[in-house]
Amino acid sequence: MRRAALAAVIILLIVAAAAALAACDGLETVLIPGRAEAADIAEQVVRIHIRANSNSAEDQSVKLAVRDEVTAYLTSALEGCRSKSDALDSLAAEKENLRAIAQSVLDAHGYDYKAAVELKKESFPDREYDGCFFPAGVYDALMIYLGEGEGDNWWCVAFPPLCFVPDADGEQIVYASWVKELIDKIFS
């Protein structure tokens, strides 16, 4: 019985690894640490960062509430984007709407600080997102600052859509790591 359980876990891990690699298929370059092509990734993507007011539990919690509303909105706003240029144009046009969404979440949760949105080039260190490696460099980024914006941030890739991927029916959904959830469930 133990061998069957171990074999099942190994098979699930192999499937999970394959799914994590498949999540990166939307990029022109597979992002694997050490690959020469990874240096060009900054020219292919637009990042999104939401910086919390502080690292207090409350500020971090409201940051995630803002993330949920912003990603839900961007799912449809970026739906027709076929290039990085399209995505940047759409994000520039949506800046005030995104600020208003973030501010609405802050207000609904009783915060008196403000939300601000910028679309700019920013330098980031090496990072990995759901099995995809993003080398240090200067990236185009949508930055959402909550209050002082001095807390830890949530980040993802807005284009190509690693945060917002279509489901089987073609509708847009917010990306969630079912692989991590499955592994957590197996080992908890």
Short mmCIF file of C-alpha atoms in Angstrom, two decimals:
data_model
loop_
_atom_site.label_atom_id
_atom_site.label_comp_id
_atom_site.label_asym_id
_atom_site.label_seq_id
_atom_site.Cartn_x
_atom_site.Cartn_y
_atom_site.Cartn_z
CA MET A 1 0.00 0.00 0.00
CA ARG A 2 2.84 2.40 0.84
CA ARG A 3 4.47 1.78 -2.55
CA ALA A 4 1.21 2.65 -4.33
CA ALA A 5 0.89 5.88 -2.33
CA LEU A 6 4.52 6.80 -3.04
CA ALA A 7 4.05 6.06 -6.75
CA ALA A 8 0.93 8.25 -6.80
CA VAL A 9 2.80 11.12 -5.15
CA ILE A 10 5.67 10.82 -7.65
CA ILE A 11 3.25 10.81 -10.58
CA LEU A 12 1.46 13.87 -9.17
CA LEU A 13 4.78 15.70 -8.77
CA ILE A 14 5.73 14.92 -12.37
CA VAL A 15 2.34 16.18 -13.58
CA ALA A 16 2.73 19.29 -11.39
CA ALA A 17 6.17 20.02 -12.83
CA ALA A 18 4.85 19.63 -16.37
CA ALA A 19 1.95 21.99 -15.57
CA ALA A 20 4.33 24.58 -14.13
CA LEU A 21 6.40 24.49 -17.31
CA ALA A 22 3.25 24.75 -19.43
CA ALA A 23 2.29 27.95 -17.58
CA CYS A 24 5.30 29.61 -19.18
CA ASP A 25 4.34 28.65 -22.75
CA GLY A 26 2.79 32.08 -23.43
CA LEU A 27 6.24 33.68 -23.43
CA GLU A 28 8.36 33.73 -26.55
CA THR A 29 11.28 32.51 -24.47
CA VAL A 30 11.08 29.74 -21.92
CA LEU A 31 12.42 31.33 -18.79
CA ILE A 32 14.96 28.96 -17.30
CA PRO A 33 17.78 30.27 -15.10
CA GLY A 34 21.03 30.46 -17.02
CA ARG A 35 19.58 30.53 -20.53
CA ALA A 36 21.04 33.25 -22.72
CA GLU A 37 17.61 34.09 -24.14
CA ALA A 38 16.38 35.12 -20.68
CA ALA A 39 18.24 38.42 -21.00
CA ASP A 40 15.69 39.57 -23.59
CA ILE A 41 12.67 38.86 -21.39
CA ALA A 42 12.42 42.46 -20.13
CA GLU A 43 11.67 43.49 -23.73
CA GLN A 44 8.79 41.01 -23.94
CA VAL A 45 6.83 41.52 -20.72
CA VAL A 46 4.93 44.09 -18.68
CA ARG A 47 4.99 43.51 -14.95
CA ILE A 48 2.42 44.57 -12.38
CA HIS A 49 3.34 45.39 -8.78
CA ILE A 50 1.07 46.37 -5.92
CA ARG A 51 3.04 47.85 -3.03
CA ALA A 52 1.41 47.83 0.38
CA ASN A 53 1.47 50.83 2.68
CA SER A 54 3.50 48.87 5.25
CA ASN A 55 4.21 45.32 6.36
CA SER A 56 1.49 45.32 9.02
CA ALA A 57 -0.94 42.42 8.72
CA GLU A 58 -3.78 44.85 7.96
CA ASP A 59 -1.90 46.64 5.16
CA GLN A 60 -0.80 43.35 3.63
CA SER A 61 -4.36 42.04 3.77
CA VAL A 62 -5.85 45.08 2.02
CA LYS A 63 -3.08 44.83 -0.60
CA LEU A 64 -4.42 41.37 -1.49
CA ALA A 65 -7.98 42.70 -1.63
CA VAL A 66 -6.76 45.40 -4.06
CA ARG A 67 -4.96 42.71 -6.06
CA ASP A 68 -8.16 40.69 -6.41
CA GLU A 69 -10.17 43.67 -7.71
CA VAL A 70 -7.41 44.96 -10.01
CA THR A 71 -6.68 41.56 -11.58
CA ALA A 72 -10.41 40.94 -12.11
CA TYR A 73 -10.65 44.28 -13.92
CA LEU A 74 -7.47 43.78 -15.96
CA THR A 75 -8.66 40.37 -17.12
CA SER A 76 -11.12 42.04 -19.48
CA ALA A 77 -9.10 45.23 -20.04
CA LEU A 78 -6.14 43.26 -21.43
CA GLU A 79 -8.18 40.59 -23.21
CA GLY A 80 -7.63 41.92 -26.73
CA CYS A 81 -3.94 42.71 -26.33
CA ARG A 82 -1.79 40.82 -28.81
CA SER A 83 1.51 42.62 -28.20
CA LYS A 84 3.43 44.35 -25.45
CA SER A 85 2.68 47.66 -27.15
CA ASP A 86 -1.07 46.91 -27.05
CA ALA A 87 -0.81 46.06 -23.36
CA LEU A 88 1.09 49.26 -22.55
CA ASP A 89 -1.49 51.34 -24.45
CA SER A 90 -4.36 49.63 -22.62
CA LEU A 91 -2.70 50.04 -19.22
CA ALA A 92 -2.00 53.72 -19.91
CA ALA A 93 -5.64 54.26 -20.82
CA GLU A 94 -6.80 52.41 -17.68
CA LYS A 95 -4.56 54.14 -15.12
CA GLU A 96 -7.30 56.32 -13.63
CA ASN A 97 -9.78 53.42 -13.53
CA LEU A 98 -7.18 51.26 -11.77
CA ARG A 99 -6.47 54.04 -9.24
CA ALA A 100 -10.20 54.40 -8.60
CA ILE A 101 -10.58 50.63 -8.10
CA ALA A 102 -7.68 50.51 -5.65
CA GLN A 103 -9.01 53.57 -3.81
CA SER A 104 -12.49 52.06 -3.62
CA VAL A 105 -11.08 48.93 -1.95
CA LEU A 106 -9.09 51.05 0.52
CA ASP A 107 -12.18 53.15 1.32
CA ALA A 108 -14.38 50.06 1.73
CA HIS A 109 -11.91 48.64 4.24
CA GLY A 110 -11.76 51.90 6.21
CA TYR A 111 -8.28 53.09 5.21
CA ASP A 112 -7.67 56.82 4.93
CA TYR A 113 -4.54 56.64 2.80
CA LYS A 114 -4.60 57.03 -0.97
CA ALA A 115 -3.83 54.80 -3.94
CA ALA A 116 -1.57 55.93 -6.78
CA VAL A 117 -0.83 54.31 -10.13
CA GLU A 118 2.18 54.75 -12.41
CA LEU A 119 3.21 53.09 -15.64
CA LYS A 120 7.00 53.29 -15.83
CA LYS A 121 10.28 51.52 -16.34
CA GLU A 122 11.71 50.15 -13.13
CA SER A 123 14.72 48.07 -12.17
CA PHE A 124 13.96 44.72 -10.53
CA PRO A 125 16.18 41.95 -9.14
CA ASP A 126 16.05 38.30 -10.25
CA ARG A 127 12.62 36.85 -9.52
CA GLU A 128 10.75 33.66 -10.17
CA TYR A 129 7.01 33.48 -10.75
CA ASP A 130 5.31 30.11 -10.82
CA GLY A 131 8.34 28.34 -12.26
CA CYS A 132 9.25 31.13 -14.72
CA PHE A 133 12.55 32.94 -14.15
CA PHE A 134 12.78 36.71 -14.69
CA PRO A 135 16.36 37.98 -14.63
CA ALA A 136 17.32 41.26 -13.02
CA GLY A 137 16.80 44.22 -15.32
CA VAL A 138 14.71 47.23 -16.23
CA TYR A 139 11.11 46.29 -17.02
CA ASP A 140 8.00 48.18 -18.07
CA ALA A 141 5.73 47.96 -15.04
CA LEU A 142 2.35 49.03 -13.82
CA MET A 143 2.99 50.16 -10.25
CA ILE A 144 0.14 50.55 -7.77
CA TYR A 145 1.14 52.24 -4.53
CA LEU A 146 -1.10 51.98 -1.49
CA GLY A 147 -0.45 54.81 0.95
CA GLU A 148 3.31 55.18 1.47
CA GLY A 149 3.98 52.09 -0.65
CA GLU A 150 6.73 50.98 1.73
CA GLY A 151 5.49 47.45 2.46
CA ASP A 152 6.06 44.18 0.69
CA ASN A 153 4.57 43.97 -2.76
CA TRP A 154 2.59 41.45 -4.77
CA TRP A 155 3.75 41.09 -8.35
CA CYS A 156 2.95 39.22 -11.50
CA VAL A 157 3.25 39.55 -15.26
CA ALA A 158 0.37 41.43 -16.88
CA PHE A 159 1.61 40.72 -20.42
CA PRO A 160 1.86 38.06 -21.64
CA PRO A 161 -0.92 37.11 -19.25
CA LEU A 162 0.62 34.91 -16.58
CA CYS A 163 -1.77 36.39 -14.00
CA PHE A 164 -4.81 36.26 -16.24
CA VAL A 165 -5.28 33.12 -18.30
CA PRO A 166 -8.28 31.78 -20.24
CA ASP A 167 -10.20 28.78 -19.01
CA ALA A 168 -11.49 26.03 -21.31
CA ASP A 169 -14.53 28.09 -22.35
CA GLY A 170 -12.38 31.05 -23.40
CA GLU A 171 -13.47 33.19 -20.47
CA GLN A 172 -10.78 35.03 -18.55
CA ILE A 173 -10.02 33.99 -14.98
CA VAL A 174 -7.48 35.08 -12.40
CA TYR A 175 -4.55 32.67 -12.36
CA ALA A 176 -4.19 30.52 -9.26
CA SER A 177 -1.51 27.95 -8.62
CA TRP A 178 -3.49 24.73 -8.43
CA VAL A 179 -0.19 22.84 -8.51
CA LYS A 180 0.91 24.37 -5.21
CA GLU A 181 -2.56 23.84 -3.73
CA LEU A 182 -2.46 20.16 -4.74
CA ILE A 183 1.02 19.62 -3.27
CA ASP A 184 0.01 21.45 -0.07
CA LYS A 185 -3.08 19.23 0.19
CA ILE A 186 -1.05 16.02 -0.30
CA PHE A 187 1.57 16.89 2.31
CA SER A 188 -0.64 18.59 4.92
#
